[in-house]
């Protein structure tokens, strides 16, 4: 019987609340599908940082890297200024384990209201494929007074390491800031190739690539040319570049027209929240950060401090992230059963048993219990 060691970082805010429900669902699936789970929980997040002064202890990456997969709740806390937790924990994990493929599916669900009008019978089924290691997420930047603003910025990714040397001079002198975005051809080609394959597996005729080469031709003109290069190996799927501002306009008007949407890192972050908002909310938006080593599964949403501790968090995004994890582990039947169980729960529940986010009255643990009942065929 396969046994999977799963590293778990519940994190901050609603992170621990939703992860608890995701683990309930995983534990209910394991005996039914003939595998066991060996979860190892790590206390990293705001509390750990405030107590110890460090985001991650020495050796944390090695410990985490020994697991078969990582389940993360969310990080971010009002007591910690934006930056260290997101950079040194969440983004550091994505980069350290070279999790270059970020999958962010959004679909319509029973009883999850869509905030825009859809044609009769139409459904949303969008897969945002986000490049997850480059673009403006290189964390290369600085601020200060120019002239004299100088920076030597080393960086490292799975595919390469390098250094950027920047000088910013301004006349008249003033305070200024800059951020450097980088795209490379191997990183763009590998994610584009995966996006074409995924589009083909889903029977899509078109792959959309969200770009902004009109305003940022150096960076996104390069993206367009490189994605077009990748397209040559996939003649069955047509590549359509769409300006990301136009995509943000079109998506709420006709979300049913979009299937697989390939995005550079920053646009992928934004478009995936938009797609989530169109199809049931962030509480239903799952994601997988996939690489050749340790892959990480997490809801698209953050720690939602505005509702933490109120019971109003919807755990379905974390639960569905476990589904993406099971697919990644090769447990496809368990993953399909989990998606079906969420569907059954949403379909059969009276309003009062739906998550608050879906205008229901079921607190987070109750939602988890009902999904477990659906998994066990008791709903
Ligand atoms: P957020 O995703 O935490 O919340 C946005 C809005 O959606 C809030 O109104 C929140 O209440 C609601 N929401 C989110 N998840 C929900 C759920 N499961 N059920 C019901 N409602 C839900 O985004 P934010 O407010 O911009 O960020 C809060 C903190 O989280 C920040 O510190 C941010 O940096 C961090 N963050 C972390 C991650 C991550 O760890 N992966 C992702 C995004 C944001
Ligand atoms: C996400 C988040 C992160 C991102 C933040 C917290 C750094 O918004 O996972 O969508 O921008 O990737
Ligand atoms: Mn985001």
Short mmCIF file of C-alpha atoms and ligand atoms in Angstrom, two decimals:
data_model
loop_
_atom_site.label_atom_id
_atom_site.label_comp_id
_atom_site.label_asym_id
_atom_site.label_seq_id
_atom_site.Cartn_x
_atom_site.Cartn_y
_atom_site.Cartn_z
CA UNK A 1 0.00 0.00 0.00
CA UNK A 2 1.59 3.37 -0.94
CA UNK A 3 2.26 5.73 1.95
CA UNK A 4 2.78 9.42 1.27
CA UNK A 5 4.75 11.66 3.55
CA UNK A 6 3.08 15.05 3.23
CA UNK A 7 4.66 18.21 4.63
CA UNK A 8 2.03 20.59 5.95
CA UNK A 9 2.46 24.31 6.63
CA UNK A 10 -0.88 25.57 7.96
CA UNK A 11 0.50 29.13 8.20
CA UNK A 12 -1.46 32.22 9.24
CA UNK A 13 -4.99 33.59 9.52
CA UNK A 14 -7.49 31.21 7.96
CA UNK A 15 -4.62 28.97 6.76
CA UNK A 16 -4.80 26.55 9.75
CA UNK A 17 -8.62 26.56 9.63
CA UNK A 18 -8.83 25.48 5.98
CA UNK A 19 -5.86 23.08 6.14
CA UNK A 20 -7.52 21.22 9.01
CA UNK A 21 -10.54 20.53 6.76
CA UNK A 22 -8.34 19.58 3.79
CA UNK A 23 -6.58 16.97 5.96
CA UNK A 24 -9.97 15.61 7.10
CA UNK A 25 -10.89 15.02 3.46
CA UNK A 26 -7.51 13.44 2.71
CA UNK A 27 -7.85 11.08 5.69
CA UNK A 28 -11.32 10.06 4.57
CA UNK A 29 -10.08 9.28 1.05
CA UNK A 30 -6.96 7.29 2.05
CA UNK A 31 -8.60 4.03 3.27
CA UNK A 32 -11.10 4.09 0.41
CA UNK A 33 -8.41 4.30 -2.24
CA UNK A 34 -5.75 2.10 -0.63
CA UNK A 35 -3.05 4.54 0.47
CA UNK A 36 -1.90 5.99 3.75
CA UNK A 37 -0.89 9.50 4.66
CA UNK A 38 1.98 10.48 6.90
CA UNK A 39 1.52 14.22 7.51
CA UNK A 40 4.38 16.26 9.05
CA UNK A 41 3.27 19.65 10.26
CA UNK A 42 5.62 22.65 10.40
CA UNK A 43 4.83 25.74 12.50
CA UNK A 44 6.20 28.31 10.02
CA UNK A 45 4.40 31.60 9.54
CA UNK A 46 3.90 34.87 11.41
CA UNK A 47 3.89 33.41 14.92
CA UNK A 48 7.13 31.52 14.34
CA UNK A 49 8.74 34.60 12.78
CA UNK A 50 7.69 36.93 15.60
CA UNK A 51 8.96 34.46 18.20
CA UNK A 52 12.28 33.46 16.62
CA UNK A 53 13.13 36.42 14.37
CA UNK A 54 13.64 34.09 11.42
CA UNK A 55 11.16 33.05 8.76
CA UNK A 56 12.59 29.56 8.30
CA UNK A 57 15.19 27.76 10.41
CA UNK A 58 18.37 26.31 8.91
CA UNK A 59 17.70 22.97 7.26
CA UNK A 60 13.98 23.66 6.71
CA UNK A 61 14.22 23.29 2.94
CA UNK A 62 15.99 19.93 3.30
CA UNK A 63 13.34 18.66 5.74
CA UNK A 64 10.48 19.84 3.54
CA UNK A 65 12.17 18.52 0.42
CA UNK A 66 12.12 14.97 1.80
CA UNK A 67 8.30 14.90 1.61
CA UNK A 68 6.34 13.68 -1.42
CA UNK A 69 4.30 16.90 -1.53
CA UNK A 70 3.65 20.03 0.50
CA UNK A 71 0.25 21.36 1.55
CA UNK A 72 0.25 25.05 2.50
CA UNK A 73 -2.60 27.09 4.00
CA UNK A 74 -1.58 30.72 3.59
CA UNK A 75 0.90 33.17 5.04
CA UNK A 76 0.56 36.85 5.89
CA UNK A 77 -0.34 38.61 9.11
CA UNK A 78 -1.21 42.21 9.95
CA UNK A 79 1.50 42.20 12.67
CA UNK A 80 4.21 41.59 10.05
CA UNK A 81 4.76 44.19 7.32
CA UNK A 82 4.21 42.83 3.79
CA UNK A 83 7.36 41.14 2.54
CA UNK A 84 9.30 38.68 4.67
CA UNK A 85 6.70 35.93 5.00
CA UNK A 86 5.62 36.12 1.38
CA UNK A 87 9.18 36.43 0.04
CA UNK A 88 11.16 34.15 2.32
CA UNK A 89 8.55 31.45 2.81
CA UNK A 90 5.97 31.22 0.03
CA UNK A 91 7.98 32.55 -2.91
CA UNK A 92 11.20 31.05 -1.59
CA UNK A 93 9.57 27.60 -1.65
CA UNK A 94 8.37 28.09 -5.23
CA UNK A 95 11.85 29.16 -6.35
CA UNK A 96 13.95 26.76 -4.25
CA UNK A 97 12.03 23.75 -5.55
CA UNK A 98 11.76 25.25 -9.05
CA UNK A 99 7.96 24.90 -9.07
CA UNK A 100 7.69 26.48 -12.47
CA UNK A 101 4.16 25.42 -13.36
CA UNK A 102 1.36 27.06 -11.38
CA UNK A 103 -2.03 25.54 -12.17
CA UNK A 104 -5.06 27.56 -11.12
CA UNK A 105 -8.36 26.09 -12.29
CA UNK A 106 -11.70 27.91 -11.93
CA UNK A 107 -15.03 26.34 -12.84
CA UNK A 108 -18.68 26.85 -12.10
CA UNK A 109 -20.03 24.79 -9.19
CA UNK A 110 -23.58 23.93 -8.17
CA UNK A 111 -25.09 26.62 -5.94
CA UNK A 112 -22.08 28.92 -6.34
CA UNK A 113 -23.47 32.12 -7.80
CA UNK A 114 -21.68 33.57 -10.83
CA UNK A 115 -21.69 37.38 -10.53
CA UNK A 116 -22.10 37.94 -14.27
CA UNK A 117 -24.77 36.86 -16.75
CA UNK A 118 -23.91 33.67 -18.64
CA UNK A 119 -25.80 32.44 -21.71
CA UNK A 120 -28.32 29.68 -20.90
CA UNK A 121 -26.49 26.41 -20.18
CA UNK A 122 -23.00 27.96 -20.42
CA UNK A 123 -20.36 27.15 -17.81
CA UNK A 124 -17.02 28.57 -16.76
CA UNK A 125 -14.06 26.21 -17.00
CA UNK A 126 -10.84 28.21 -17.05
CA UNK A 127 -7.36 26.92 -16.31
CA UNK A 128 -4.84 29.67 -15.65
CA UNK A 129 -1.35 28.34 -16.30
CA UNK A 130 0.98 30.74 -14.57
CA UNK A 131 4.74 30.84 -15.05
CA UNK A 132 5.93 30.68 -11.45
CA UNK A 133 9.61 31.62 -11.24
CA UNK A 134 10.41 34.77 -13.25
CA UNK A 135 8.97 38.07 -14.52
CA UNK A 136 8.66 40.80 -11.88
CA UNK A 137 8.89 38.09 -9.20
CA UNK A 138 12.69 37.96 -9.47
CA UNK A 139 12.72 40.23 -6.40
CA UNK A 140 15.41 42.38 -8.00
CA UNK A 141 15.01 45.99 -7.07
CA UNK A 142 15.84 48.84 -4.83
CA UNK A 143 15.04 52.36 -3.81
CA UNK A 144 16.99 55.40 -2.75
CA UNK A 145 18.20 58.72 -3.95
CA UNK A 146 19.27 59.15 -7.57
CA UNK A 147 21.81 59.98 -8.85
CA UNK A 148 23.84 57.49 -6.89
CA UNK A 149 21.20 54.78 -6.74
CA UNK A 150 23.28 51.65 -7.32
CA UNK A 151 22.53 47.99 -6.78
CA UNK A 152 24.30 44.69 -7.27
CA UNK A 153 21.64 42.05 -7.16
CA UNK A 154 22.53 38.37 -7.22
CA UNK A 155 19.79 35.85 -8.00
CA UNK A 156 19.38 32.13 -8.35
CA UNK A 157 16.74 29.92 -9.86
CA UNK A 158 16.60 26.20 -10.68
CA UNK A 159 17.72 26.87 -14.24
CA UNK A 160 20.50 29.42 -13.64
CA UNK A 161 22.14 31.90 -11.37
CA UNK A 162 23.19 35.43 -12.19
CA UNK A 163 23.72 38.98 -11.05
CA UNK A 164 22.19 42.27 -12.17
CA UNK A 165 24.11 45.51 -11.73
CA UNK A 166 21.90 48.57 -11.89
CA UNK A 167 22.64 52.28 -11.78
CA UNK A 168 19.88 54.85 -11.77
CA UNK A 169 20.84 58.50 -12.26
CA UNK A 170 18.28 61.29 -12.31
CA UNK A 171 18.53 64.98 -12.98
CA UNK A 172 17.19 66.76 -10.98
CA UNK A 173 18.00 64.41 -8.08
CA UNK A 174 15.08 62.65 -6.42
CA UNK A 175 13.97 59.61 -4.45
CA UNK A 176 13.22 56.71 -6.76
CA UNK A 177 12.55 52.98 -6.86
CA UNK A 178 12.93 50.27 -9.48
CA UNK A 179 12.13 46.60 -10.00
CA UNK A 180 13.73 44.49 -12.68
CA UNK A 181 11.74 41.82 -14.49
CA UNK A 182 13.53 38.98 -16.23
CA UNK A 183 12.25 36.29 -18.58
CA UNK A 184 14.45 33.58 -20.02
CA UNK A 185 13.79 31.33 -22.94
CA UNK A 186 14.11 27.94 -21.16
CA UNK A 187 11.75 29.02 -18.37
CA UNK A 188 9.20 30.42 -20.82
CA UNK A 189 9.46 27.46 -23.19
CA UNK A 190 8.96 24.83 -20.47
CA UNK A 191 5.81 26.42 -19.06
CA UNK A 192 4.42 27.16 -22.54
CA UNK A 193 5.03 23.56 -23.56
CA UNK A 194 3.12 22.32 -20.50
CA UNK A 195 0.27 24.75 -21.25
CA UNK A 196 -0.03 23.49 -24.85
CA UNK A 197 -0.08 19.88 -23.62
CA UNK A 198 -2.74 20.67 -21.03
CA UNK A 199 -4.83 22.50 -23.64
CA UNK A 200 -4.53 19.55 -26.00
CA UNK A 201 -5.51 17.05 -23.24
CA UNK A 202 -8.60 19.15 -22.53
CA UNK A 203 -9.53 19.19 -26.21
CA UNK A 204 -9.06 22.96 -26.53
CA UNK A 205 -8.58 24.35 -30.00
CA UNK A 206 -7.02 27.57 -28.72
CA UNK A 207 -4.41 28.44 -26.09
CA UNK A 208 -4.62 32.05 -24.92
CA UNK A 209 -1.43 33.79 -23.91
CA UNK A 210 -1.95 36.93 -21.81
CA UNK A 211 0.56 39.56 -22.72
CA UNK A 212 1.32 43.26 -22.69
CA UNK A 213 3.91 43.54 -25.43
CA UNK A 214 2.43 46.82 -26.65
CA UNK A 215 3.52 48.66 -23.49
CA UNK A 216 6.43 46.44 -22.36
CA UNK A 217 7.89 45.13 -25.62
CA UNK A 218 11.27 44.09 -24.20
CA UNK A 219 9.82 41.71 -21.64
CA UNK A 220 6.52 40.62 -23.16
CA UNK A 221 7.58 40.84 -26.82
CA UNK A 222 10.16 38.24 -25.80
CA UNK A 223 7.39 36.23 -24.09
CA UNK A 224 5.26 36.35 -27.26
CA UNK A 225 8.12 35.23 -29.53
CA UNK A 226 9.13 32.43 -27.17
CA UNK A 227 5.58 31.13 -26.72
CA UNK A 228 5.19 31.22 -30.54
CA UNK A 229 8.35 29.08 -30.73
CA UNK A 230 6.83 26.56 -28.30
CA UNK A 231 3.62 26.53 -30.36
CA UNK A 232 5.43 24.96 -33.32
CA UNK A 233 5.54 21.60 -31.55
CA UNK A 234 1.75 21.70 -30.98
CA UNK A 235 0.05 22.23 -34.33
CA UNK A 236 -3.29 20.93 -32.98
CA UNK A 237 -3.75 23.95 -30.68
CA UNK A 238 -3.84 27.49 -32.06
CA UNK A 239 -2.00 30.18 -30.11
CA UNK A 240 -3.89 33.42 -29.51
CA UNK A 241 -2.13 36.32 -27.86
CA UNK A 242 -4.47 38.57 -25.95
CA UNK A 243 -3.48 41.82 -24.25
CA UNK A 244 -3.98 41.29 -20.53
CA UNK A 245 -6.01 44.50 -20.19
CA UNK A 246 -8.37 43.28 -22.89
CA UNK A 247 -8.54 39.87 -21.16
CA UNK A 248 -9.53 41.60 -17.90
CA UNK A 249 -12.28 43.33 -19.86
CA UNK A 250 -13.49 40.25 -21.78
CA UNK A 251 -13.44 37.73 -18.91
CA UNK A 252 -16.36 39.17 -16.93
CA UNK A 253 -18.33 39.66 -20.16
CA UNK A 254 -17.87 36.17 -21.62
CA UNK A 255 -15.95 33.93 -19.23
CA UNK A 256 -17.38 30.82 -20.93
CA UNK A 257 -15.27 31.51 -24.02
CA UNK A 258 -11.93 30.96 -22.24
CA UNK A 259 -10.24 27.61 -21.57
CA UNK A 260 -6.51 27.46 -20.94
CA UNK A 261 -4.89 30.85 -20.36
CA UNK A 262 -1.10 30.98 -20.15
CA UNK A 263 0.28 33.96 -18.21
CA UNK A 264 3.60 35.38 -17.10
CA UNK A 265 3.92 35.37 -13.32
CA UNK A 266 2.41 38.75 -12.37
CA UNK A 267 -0.52 38.67 -14.80
CA UNK A 268 -1.20 35.06 -13.75
CA UNK A 269 -1.52 36.16 -10.12
CA UNK A 270 -4.10 38.79 -11.03
CA UNK A 271 -6.04 36.88 -13.69
CA UNK A 272 -6.41 33.85 -11.39
CA UNK A 273 -8.06 35.99 -8.69
CA UNK A 274 -10.33 37.44 -11.38
CA UNK A 275 -11.27 33.97 -12.65
CA UNK A 276 -11.92 32.90 -9.04
CA UNK A 277 -14.21 35.88 -8.52
CA UNK A 278 -16.20 34.89 -11.59
CA UNK A 279 -16.74 31.29 -10.55
CA UNK A 280 -17.72 30.90 -6.93
CA UNK A 281 -15.07 32.89 -5.11
CA UNK A 282 -11.56 32.53 -3.73
CA UNK A 283 -12.87 29.89 -1.33
CA UNK A 284 -13.23 27.51 -4.28
CA UNK A 285 -9.97 28.37 -6.05
CA UNK A 286 -7.33 25.64 -5.72
CA UNK A 287 -3.78 25.69 -6.97
CA UNK A 288 -0.76 23.51 -7.56
CA UNK A 289 2.84 24.72 -7.77
CA UNK A 290 4.41 21.94 -9.77
CA UNK A 291 8.10 21.22 -10.36
CA UNK A 292 10.33 18.23 -10.93
CA UNK A 293 11.13 18.03 -7.20
CA UNK A 294 8.83 18.92 -4.30
CA UNK A 295 5.48 20.29 -5.50
CA UNK A 296 3.31 22.50 -3.32
CA UNK A 297 -0.47 22.68 -3.17
CA UNK A 298 -2.31 25.64 -1.72
CA UNK A 299 -5.48 27.65 -2.13
CA UNK A 300 -5.16 30.71 -4.38
CA UNK A 301 -6.36 32.88 -1.51
CA UNK A 302 -4.32 34.41 1.29
CA UNK A 303 -4.67 34.39 5.07
CA UNK A 304 -7.83 36.56 4.96
CA UNK A 305 -7.22 38.31 8.32
CA UNK A 306 -10.60 40.03 7.93
CA UNK A 307 -12.44 36.73 8.58
CA UNK A 308 -9.83 34.68 10.48
CA UNK A 309 -11.27 33.15 13.65
CA UNK A 310 -14.89 33.84 12.67
CA UNK A 311 -15.61 30.42 11.10
CA UNK A 312 -16.51 32.14 7.85
CA UNK A 313 -13.56 30.78 5.84
CA UNK A 314 -14.58 28.49 3.02
CA UNK A 315 -12.22 25.47 3.14
CA UNK A 316 -13.19 24.12 -0.30
CA UNK A 317 -10.19 25.77 -2.04
CA UNK A 318 -7.82 23.98 0.35
CA UNK A 319 -9.82 20.75 -0.03
CA UNK A 320 -9.68 21.00 -3.83
CA UNK A 321 -5.94 21.72 -3.60
CA UNK A 322 -5.62 18.28 -1.99
CA UNK A 323 -7.37 17.00 -5.14
CA UNK A 324 -4.63 18.57 -7.29
CA UNK A 325 -2.07 16.98 -4.96
CA UNK A 326 -3.65 13.55 -5.38
CA UNK A 327 -3.59 13.90 -9.17
CA UNK A 328 0.09 14.82 -8.91
CA UNK A 329 0.77 11.74 -6.73
CA UNK A 330 -0.90 9.53 -9.34
CA UNK A 331 -4.01 8.89 -7.19
CA UNK A 332 -6.35 9.93 -10.00
CA UNK A 333 -9.39 7.99 -8.77
CA UNK A 334 -9.15 9.57 -5.32
CA UNK A 335 -8.78 13.01 -6.92
CA UNK A 336 -11.86 12.45 -9.08
CA UNK A 337 -13.83 11.18 -6.07
CA UNK A 338 -12.89 14.29 -4.11
CA UNK A 339 -14.03 16.64 -6.86
CA UNK A 340 -17.26 14.65 -7.14
CA UNK A 341 -17.77 14.81 -3.35
CA UNK A 342 -17.43 18.62 -3.38
CA UNK A 343 -19.90 18.76 -6.24
CA UNK A 344 -22.36 16.48 -4.42
CA UNK A 345 -22.06 18.50 -1.22
CA UNK A 346 -22.70 21.78 -3.04
CA UNK A 347 -25.57 20.33 -5.05
CA UNK A 348 -27.41 18.57 -2.22
CA UNK A 349 -26.96 21.06 0.57
CA UNK A 350 -29.74 23.33 1.72
CA UNK A 351 -28.62 26.97 1.85
CA UNK A 352 -27.89 26.78 5.59
CA UNK A 353 -25.28 24.04 4.99
CA UNK A 354 -23.36 25.99 2.36
CA UNK A 355 -20.23 28.04 3.22
CA UNK A 356 -20.82 31.65 4.28
CA UNK A 357 -19.04 32.75 1.11
CA UNK A 358 -21.86 31.13 -0.90
CA UNK A 359 -24.48 32.93 1.17
CA UNK A 360 -24.91 29.93 3.44
CA UNK A 361 -24.53 29.46 7.18
CA UNK A 362 -22.05 26.56 7.61
CA UNK A 363 -18.87 27.33 9.55
CA UNK A 364 -15.56 26.05 8.19
CA UNK A 365 -15.43 22.73 10.18
CA UNK A 366 -19.04 21.94 9.22
CA UNK A 367 -18.19 22.31 5.52
CA UNK A 368 -15.29 19.88 6.00
CA UNK A 369 -17.57 17.38 7.80
CA UNK A 370 -20.13 17.53 5.00
CA UNK A 371 -17.48 16.92 2.34
CA UNK A 372 -16.28 13.90 4.35
CA UNK A 373 -19.89 12.65 4.47
CA UNK A 374 -20.08 13.02 0.70
CA UNK A 375 -16.77 11.12 0.28
CA UNK A 376 -18.18 8.32 2.44
CA UNK A 377 -21.41 8.23 0.44
CA UNK A 378 -23.46 9.38 3.43
CA UNK A 379 -24.88 12.58 1.94
P1 LIG B 1 -6.93 37.23 0.66
O1 LIG B 1 -6.97 36.23 -0.42
O2 LIG B 1 -6.40 36.76 1.97
O3 LIG B 1 -8.40 37.83 0.89
C1 LIG B 1 -9.10 38.53 -0.12
C2 LIG B 1 -10.59 38.56 0.21
O4 LIG B 1 -11.15 37.25 -0.03
C3 LIG B 1 -10.90 38.87 1.66
O5 LIG B 1 -12.09 39.62 1.71
C4 LIG B 1 -11.13 37.51 2.30
O6 LIG B 1 -11.99 37.53 3.42
C5 LIG B 1 -11.74 36.73 1.15
N1 LIG B 1 -11.37 35.31 1.23
C6 LIG B 1 -10.16 34.78 0.96
N2 LIG B 1 -10.18 33.46 1.16
C7 LIG B 1 -11.42 33.13 1.56
C8 LIG B 1 -12.04 31.91 1.92
N3 LIG B 1 -11.38 30.74 1.92
N4 LIG B 1 -13.35 31.94 2.29
C9 LIG B 1 -14.02 33.10 2.30
N5 LIG B 1 -13.49 34.28 1.96
C10 LIG B 1 -12.19 34.30 1.61
O7 LIG B 1 -6.06 38.46 0.12
P2 LIG B 1 -5.46 39.75 0.84
O8 LIG B 1 -6.46 40.29 1.80
O9 LIG B 1 -4.93 40.58 -0.21
O10 LIG B 1 -4.21 39.21 1.67
C11 LIG B 1 -4.22 38.90 3.06
C12 LIG B 1 -2.84 38.37 3.46
O11 LIG B 1 -2.59 37.11 2.79
C13 LIG B 1 -1.69 39.28 3.03
O12 LIG B 1 -0.72 39.20 4.04
C14 LIG B 1 -1.17 38.65 1.76
O13 LIG B 1 0.19 38.94 1.50
C15 LIG B 1 -1.36 37.18 2.07
N6 LIG B 1 -1.50 36.31 0.89
C16 LIG B 1 -0.93 35.08 1.01
C17 LIG B 1 -1.11 34.15 0.00
C18 LIG B 1 -0.53 32.79 0.19
O14 LIG B 1 -0.03 32.48 1.23
N7 LIG B 1 -0.58 31.93 -0.81
C19 LIG B 1 -1.91 34.47 -1.11
C20 LIG B 1 -2.49 35.74 -1.19
C21 LIG B 1 -2.29 36.66 -0.17
C1 LIG B 2 -0.61 34.13 -4.61
C2 LIG B 2 -0.19 35.31 -3.76
C3 LIG B 2 1.32 35.51 -3.78
C4 LIG B 2 1.74 35.80 -5.21
C5 LIG B 2 1.81 36.61 -2.82
C6 LIG B 2 1.33 36.40 -1.42
C7 LIG B 2 3.29 36.78 -2.84
O1 LIG B 2 -0.87 36.45 -4.15
O2 LIG B 2 -0.13 33.01 -4.35
O3 LIG B 2 -1.45 34.32 -5.49
O4 LIG B 2 1.76 36.96 -5.63
O5 LIG B 2 2.08 34.84 -5.93
MN1 LIG B 3 -2.45 36.09 -5.57
#
